mmCIF file of C-alpha atoms and ligand atoms in Angstrom:
data_model
loop_
_atom_site.group_PDB
_atom_site.id
_atom_site.type_symbol
_atom_site.label_atom_id
_atom_site.label_comp_id
_atom_site.label_asym_id
_atom_site.label_seq_id
_atom_site.Cartn_x
_atom_site.Cartn_y
_atom_site.Cartn_z
ATOM 1 C CA GLY A 1 32.258 1.518 -25.828
ATOM 2 C CA ALA A 2 32.165 0.524 -29.357
ATOM 3 C CA ALA A 3 30.926 3.170 -31.838
ATOM 4 C CA LEU A 4 27.453 2.266 -32.733
ATOM 5 C CA ASP A 5 26.771 -0.342 -30.098
ATOM 6 C CA LEU A 6 23.189 0.744 -29.307
ATOM 7 C CA ALA A 7 22.155 1.113 -33.180
ATOM 8 C CA GLY A 8 18.645 0.482 -33.549
ATOM 9 C CA ARG A 9 17.845 0.424 -29.823
ATOM 10 C CA ARG A 10 14.998 2.485 -28.447
ATOM 11 C CA VAL A 11 16.276 4.293 -25.261
ATOM 12 C CA VAL A 12 13.913 6.247 -23.184
ATOM 13 C CA ILE A 13 15.564 8.408 -20.840
ATOM 14 C CA SER A 14 13.861 10.827 -18.185
ATOM 15 C CA ALA A 15 15.899 13.843 -17.071
ATOM 16 C CA GLY A 16 15.558 16.840 -14.826
ATOM 17 C CA GLY A 17 13.325 17.513 -11.866
ATOM 18 C CA THR A 18 9.578 17.796 -11.371
ATOM 19 C CA ARG A 19 7.973 20.735 -10.188
ATOM 20 C CA GLU A 20 4.552 20.126 -8.201
ATOM 21 C CA PRO A 21 2.340 23.485 -8.388
ATOM 22 C CA LEU A 22 1.145 25.093 -5.256
ATOM 23 C CA ASP A 23 -0.568 28.049 -6.902
ATOM 24 C CA PRO A 24 -0.325 29.850 -10.201
ATOM 25 C CA VAL A 25 2.890 31.247 -9.363
ATOM 26 C CA ARG A 26 4.776 28.680 -6.907
ATOM 27 C CA PHE A 27 5.847 25.141 -7.046
ATOM 28 C CA LEU A 28 7.789 22.624 -4.851
ATOM 29 C CA GLY A 29 10.942 21.337 -6.686
ATOM 30 C CA ASN A 30 14.377 20.135 -6.381
ATOM 31 C CA ARG A 31 17.873 20.894 -7.434
ATOM 32 C CA SER A 32 18.188 18.225 -10.283
ATOM 33 C CA SER A 33 19.572 20.176 -13.205
ATOM 34 C CA GLY A 34 19.067 17.295 -15.766
ATOM 35 C CA LYS A 35 22.798 17.265 -16.655
ATOM 36 C CA GLN A 36 23.436 13.512 -16.004
ATOM 37 C CA GLY A 37 20.349 12.321 -17.908
ATOM 38 C CA VAL A 38 20.921 14.688 -20.877
ATOM 39 C CA ALA A 39 24.516 13.340 -21.057
ATOM 40 C CA ILE A 40 23.187 9.851 -21.182
ATOM 41 C CA ALA A 41 20.722 10.784 -23.900
ATOM 42 C CA GLU A 42 23.432 12.457 -26.012
ATOM 43 C CA ALA A 43 25.859 9.468 -25.535
ATOM 44 C CA ALA A 44 22.984 7.114 -26.438
ATOM 45 C CA ARG A 45 22.127 9.047 -29.661
ATOM 46 C CA ALA A 46 25.870 9.022 -30.370
ATOM 47 C CA ARG A 47 25.897 5.443 -30.145
ATOM 48 C CA GLY A 48 23.295 4.858 -32.631
ATOM 49 C CA ALA A 49 20.161 4.634 -30.384
ATOM 50 C CA ASP A 50 16.688 6.128 -31.193
ATOM 51 C CA VAL A 51 16.422 8.327 -28.073
ATOM 52 C CA VAL A 52 13.133 9.614 -26.354
ATOM 53 C CA LEU A 53 14.075 12.112 -23.739
ATOM 54 C CA VAL A 54 11.389 12.911 -21.281
ATOM 55 C CA ALA A 55 12.523 16.279 -20.241
ATOM 56 C CA ALA A 56 11.368 17.793 -16.756
ATOM 57 C CA ASN A 57 12.307 21.454 -16.349
ATOM 58 C CA LEU A 58 15.936 21.027 -17.740
ATOM 59 C CA GLU A 59 18.200 23.823 -16.664
ATOM 60 C CA ILE A 60 20.386 23.089 -19.600
ATOM 61 C CA ALA A 61 20.193 23.019 -23.348
ATOM 62 C CA GLU A 62 18.228 20.399 -24.871
ATOM 63 C CA PRO A 63 20.352 17.647 -26.844
ATOM 64 C CA ALA A 64 20.033 17.492 -30.540
ATOM 65 C CA GLY A 65 18.850 14.581 -32.281
ATOM 66 C CA CYS A 66 16.440 13.284 -29.633
ATOM 67 C CA ASP A 67 12.661 12.932 -29.388
ATOM 68 C CA ILE A 68 11.907 15.312 -26.599
ATOM 69 C CA ARG A 69 8.788 15.139 -24.547
ATOM 70 C CA HIS A 70 8.391 18.066 -22.184
ATOM 71 C CA VAL A 71 6.783 17.534 -18.795
ATOM 72 C CA SER A 72 6.661 19.259 -15.312
ATOM 73 C CA THR A 73 4.892 17.443 -12.675
ATOM 74 C CA ALA A 74 5.357 13.714 -11.657
ATOM 75 C CA LEU A 75 1.865 12.811 -12.754
ATOM 76 C CA GLU A 76 2.747 14.349 -16.303
ATOM 77 C CA LEU A 77 6.169 12.578 -16.190
ATOM 78 C CA ARG A 78 4.497 9.174 -15.507
ATOM 79 C CA ASP A 79 1.964 9.407 -18.305
ATOM 80 C CA ALA A 80 4.913 10.075 -20.803
ATOM 81 C CA MET A 81 7.168 7.298 -19.320
ATOM 82 C CA GLN A 82 4.209 4.944 -19.606
ATOM 83 C CA VAL A 83 3.589 5.699 -23.191
ATOM 84 C CA ALA A 84 7.325 5.872 -24.257
ATOM 85 C CA ALA A 85 8.075 2.648 -22.187
ATOM 86 C CA ARG A 86 5.932 0.555 -24.292
ATOM 87 C CA ASP A 87 8.336 -0.258 -27.030
ATOM 88 C CA ALA A 88 11.602 0.709 -25.367
ATOM 89 C CA ASP A 89 14.664 -1.646 -25.097
ATOM 90 C CA VAL A 90 15.989 0.617 -22.337
ATOM 91 C CA VAL A 91 14.266 2.741 -19.699
ATOM 92 C CA VAL A 92 16.581 5.093 -17.737
ATOM 93 C CA MET A 93 14.892 6.840 -14.903
ATOM 94 C CA ALA A 94 17.396 9.753 -14.331
ATOM 95 C CA ALA A 95 14.701 12.399 -13.395
ATOM 96 C CA ALA A 96 14.380 13.630 -9.762
ATOM 97 C CA VAL A 97 10.618 12.840 -9.027
ATOM 98 C CA ALA A 98 8.973 14.661 -6.273
ATOM 99 C CA ASP A 99 7.702 12.212 -3.650
ATOM 100 C CA TYR A 100 4.912 14.293 -2.637
ATOM 101 C CA ARG A 101 2.609 16.984 -4.366
ATOM 102 C CA PRO A 102 0.350 19.264 -2.718
ATOM 103 C CA ALA A 103 -3.240 17.808 -2.051
ATOM 104 C CA ALA A 104 -4.839 20.842 -3.711
ATOM 105 C CA VAL A 105 -3.496 23.259 -5.886
ATOM 106 C CA SER A 106 -4.965 26.841 -4.997
ATOM 107 C CA GLN A 107 -6.551 28.638 -8.081
ATOM 108 C CA GLY A 108 -5.289 31.962 -6.871
ATOM 109 C CA LYS A 109 -2.105 33.031 -5.349
ATOM 110 C CA ILE A 110 -1.856 31.788 -1.903
ATOM 111 C CA LYS A 111 -1.963 34.864 0.498
ATOM 112 C CA LYS A 112 0.384 35.811 3.278
ATOM 113 C CA ASP A 113 -2.644 35.916 5.652
ATOM 114 C CA ALA A 114 -3.976 32.395 4.551
ATOM 115 C CA GLY A 115 -2.369 30.762 7.782
ATOM 116 C CA ASP A 116 -2.353 31.817 11.463
ATOM 117 C CA GLY A 117 1.061 33.421 11.286
ATOM 118 C CA GLY A 118 2.322 30.235 9.692
ATOM 119 C CA LEU A 119 1.126 28.003 6.940
ATOM 120 C CA THR A 120 0.684 24.353 6.877
ATOM 121 C CA LEU A 121 0.830 22.546 3.345
ATOM 122 C CA GLU A 122 -0.975 19.358 2.994
ATOM 123 C CA LEU A 123 0.841 16.853 0.646
ATOM 124 C CA VAL A 124 -0.132 13.479 -0.905
ATOM 125 C CA ARG A 125 2.097 10.879 -2.220
ATOM 126 C CA ASN A 126 3.059 10.704 -5.802
ATOM 127 C CA PRO A 127 3.114 7.345 -7.687
ATOM 128 C CA ASP A 128 6.694 5.675 -7.708
ATOM 129 C CA ILE A 129 7.084 5.715 -11.566
ATOM 130 C CA LEU A 130 10.119 3.410 -11.668
ATOM 131 C CA ALA A 131 8.502 0.935 -9.251
ATOM 132 C CA GLU A 132 5.280 1.035 -11.494
ATOM 133 C CA LEU A 133 7.403 0.286 -14.652
ATOM 134 C CA GLY A 134 9.125 -2.476 -12.723
ATOM 135 C CA ARG A 135 5.989 -4.128 -11.608
ATOM 136 C CA ALA A 136 4.135 -3.948 -14.973
ATOM 137 C CA PRO A 137 5.001 -6.634 -17.465
ATOM 138 C CA HIS A 138 8.190 -5.265 -19.450
ATOM 139 C CA ASP A 139 9.674 -8.013 -21.222
ATOM 140 C CA GLY A 140 12.639 -7.091 -23.345
ATOM 141 C CA THR A 141 12.888 -3.719 -21.490
ATOM 142 C CA LEU A 142 15.943 -3.092 -19.431
ATOM 143 C CA LEU A 143 14.967 -0.845 -16.593
ATOM 144 C CA VAL A 144 17.698 1.442 -15.085
ATOM 145 C CA GLY A 145 17.097 3.481 -11.966
ATOM 146 C CA PHE A 146 19.088 6.255 -9.949
ATOM 147 C CA ALA A 147 19.383 6.837 -6.358
ATOM 148 C CA ALA A 148 20.729 10.013 -4.983
ATOM 149 C CA GLU A 149 21.585 9.484 -1.131
ATOM 150 C CA THR A 150 22.824 11.863 1.508
ATOM 151 C CA GLU A 151 24.238 8.810 3.385
ATOM 152 C CA PRO A 152 28.048 9.501 4.122
ATOM 153 C CA ASP A 153 28.998 5.816 4.719
ATOM 154 C CA PRO A 154 30.161 4.088 1.604
ATOM 155 C CA GLU A 155 28.929 0.717 2.681
ATOM 156 C CA ARG A 156 25.564 1.812 3.808
ATOM 157 C CA LEU A 157 25.142 3.918 0.722
ATOM 158 C CA LEU A 158 25.480 0.740 -1.142
ATOM 159 C CA GLU A 159 23.093 -1.174 1.154
ATOM 160 C CA LEU A 160 20.546 1.572 0.569
ATOM 161 C CA ALA A 161 21.106 1.232 -3.223
ATOM 162 C CA ARG A 162 20.798 -2.634 -3.092
ATOM 163 C CA ALA A 163 17.343 -2.297 -1.287
ATOM 164 C CA LYS A 164 16.203 0.307 -3.565
ATOM 165 C CA ARG A 165 17.095 -1.792 -6.666
ATOM 166 C CA GLU A 166 15.110 -4.805 -5.348
ATOM 167 C CA ALA A 167 12.252 -2.790 -4.120
ATOM 168 C CA LYS A 168 11.725 -1.108 -7.518
ATOM 169 C CA ARG A 169 12.682 -4.170 -9.576
ATOM 170 C CA ALA A 170 15.134 -2.239 -11.763
ATOM 171 C CA ASP A 171 17.906 -4.282 -13.677
ATOM 172 C CA LEU A 172 20.624 -1.766 -12.857
ATOM 173 C CA LEU A 173 20.816 0.807 -10.276
ATOM 174 C CA VAL A 174 23.136 3.711 -10.487
ATOM 175 C CA VAL A 175 23.924 5.358 -6.942
ATOM 176 C CA ASN A 176 25.588 8.585 -6.134
ATOM 177 C CA ARG A 177 26.051 10.616 -2.923
ATOM 178 C CA VAL A 178 24.426 14.087 -3.052
ATOM 179 C CA GLY A 179 24.730 17.105 -0.827
ATOM 180 C CA TRP A 180 24.723 20.698 -0.980
ATOM 181 C CA SER A 181 27.631 20.766 -3.396
ATOM 182 C CA GLU A 182 27.803 17.277 -4.733
ATOM 183 C CA GLY A 183 25.701 15.568 -7.232
ATOM 184 C CA PHE A 184 22.828 17.640 -8.818
ATOM 185 C CA ALA A 185 24.292 20.706 -10.347
ATOM 186 C CA ALA A 186 27.748 19.615 -10.530
ATOM 187 C CA ASP A 187 29.634 18.810 -13.783
ATOM 188 C CA GLU A 188 31.394 15.951 -12.220
ATOM 189 C CA ASN A 189 29.862 12.719 -10.947
ATOM 190 C CA ARG A 190 31.030 9.642 -8.851
ATOM 191 C CA VAL A 191 28.610 6.642 -9.032
ATOM 192 C CA SER A 192 28.458 2.993 -8.448
ATOM 193 C CA VAL A 193 26.243 0.806 -10.784
ATOM 194 C CA ILE A 194 24.552 -2.118 -9.153
ATOM 195 C CA GLY A 195 23.663 -5.238 -11.069
ATOM 196 C CA ASP A 196 20.743 -7.471 -10.795
ATOM 197 C CA ASP A 197 22.816 -9.785 -8.335
ATOM 198 C CA GLY A 198 23.277 -6.796 -6.069
ATOM 199 C CA ARG A 199 27.080 -6.405 -6.815
ATOM 200 C CA VAL A 200 28.860 -3.519 -7.829
ATOM 201 C CA VAL A 201 29.143 -3.926 -11.710
ATOM 202 C CA THR A 202 31.334 -0.795 -11.964
ATOM 203 C CA GLU A 203 32.532 2.304 -10.311
ATOM 204 C CA LEU A 204 32.523 5.637 -12.396
ATOM 205 C CA HIS A 205 34.030 8.852 -11.566
ATOM 206 C CA GLY A 206 34.557 11.990 -13.865
ATOM 207 C CA SER A 207 32.525 14.335 -16.035
ATOM 208 C CA LYS A 208 29.023 13.367 -16.277
ATOM 209 C CA VAL A 209 29.563 12.856 -20.036
ATOM 210 C CA SER A 210 32.118 10.045 -19.184
ATOM 211 C CA VAL A 211 30.036 8.684 -16.542
ATOM 212 C CA ALA A 212 27.106 8.605 -18.928
ATOM 213 C CA GLN A 213 29.401 6.524 -21.452
ATOM 214 C CA GLY A 214 30.319 4.180 -18.607
ATOM 215 C CA ILE A 215 26.684 3.704 -17.594
ATOM 216 C CA LEU A 216 25.939 2.779 -21.371
ATOM 217 C CA ASP A 217 28.794 0.416 -21.557
ATOM 218 C CA VAL A 218 27.214 -1.546 -18.809
ATOM 219 C CA VAL A 219 23.669 -1.268 -20.562
ATOM 220 C CA ALA A 220 25.126 -2.417 -23.751
ATOM 221 C CA SER A 221 26.817 -5.316 -22.273
ATOM 222 C CA VAL A 222 23.738 -6.728 -20.626
ATOM 223 C CA LEU A 223 21.359 -6.073 -23.453
ATOM 224 C CA PRO A 224 20.391 -9.174 -25.400
ATOM 225 C CA ALA A 225 21.913 -9.540 -28.665
ATOM 226 C CA ALA A 226 19.961 -7.723 -31.510
ATOM 227 C CA GLU A 227 17.776 -9.834 -33.742
ATOM 228 C CA ARG A 228 18.686 -9.975 -37.304
HETATM 229 O O1 C5P B 301 12.991 6.444 -3.979
HETATM 230 P P1 C5P B 301 14.036 7.159 -4.758
HETATM 231 O O2 C5P B 301 13.327 8.589 -5.127
HETATM 232 O O3 C5P B 301 15.379 7.327 -4.194
HETATM 233 O O4 C5P B 301 14.447 6.648 -6.021
HETATM 234 C C1 C5P B 301 15.030 7.168 -7.138
HETATM 235 C C2 C5P B 301 14.728 6.392 -8.505
HETATM 236 O O5 C5P B 301 13.363 6.337 -8.426
HETATM 237 C C3 C5P B 301 15.039 7.293 -9.721
HETATM 238 O O6 C5P B 301 15.282 6.235 -10.709
HETATM 239 C C4 C5P B 301 13.798 8.026 -9.854
HETATM 240 O O7 C5P B 301 13.777 8.617 -11.070
HETATM 241 C C5 C5P B 301 12.782 7.150 -9.396
HETATM 242 N N1 C5P B 301 11.537 7.569 -8.964
HETATM 243 C C6 C5P B 301 10.255 7.511 -9.661
HETATM 244 N N2 C5P B 301 9.140 7.874 -9.025
HETATM 245 C C7 C5P B 301 9.098 8.769 -7.832
HETATM 246 C C8 C5P B 301 10.324 8.802 -7.157
HETATM 247 C C9 C5P B 301 11.530 8.250 -7.751
HETATM 248 O O8 C5P B 301 10.437 6.949 -10.749
HETATM 249 N N3 C5P B 301 8.114 9.153 -7.445
#
């Protein structure tokens, strides 16, 4: 991409994975490291953007030059995104958000003898933050979603991604296959970017840094020309 093709653009990126507390010492979490989202934040900064990074439990170093807002749970992430998205040109939802949270958080540590040999957790749905942003008026804000799927069949993987892009009303959807060793903690990534006509705009394979550049190439190409 051109050197400063995102100059003056406000880019908001969520990265990492949410943690949903069960009690003071335990949480439900996921394997997202935050690498891909942080790589996008760093690359956007390098291309001249003003970057807000909504960081959920990053397992890697924070990037320099970004306005970093720390969150942990899905509800905190949602609040931070709603505030940051208001004047954003681009919103990238790269964070892995828990679909469910415990219905109640125990004030004390849950004891081994709490259950009858076993323990059943009651969970409630978290809001779909990207879908909420997609439904809310967001004129002039490009929405980029991610989909991490374990579907092994490439065609069905794309079908899932197309359906997800439409359901969440994202402008672009970045889909990758994840598994026990692929995706989340890895340094490499392989993704397809789905555009708003459902077609694959580009396929990217390489380091998460080069994948980030490729995603921003697409973003820069579909952003309306800057007003001067
Ligand atoms: O539905 P799924 O989790 O596969 O969707 C992934 C996309 O939706 C990602 O961009 C993720 O950040 C976002 N998401 C969200 N709120 C949720 C779940 C996912 O914004 N509760």
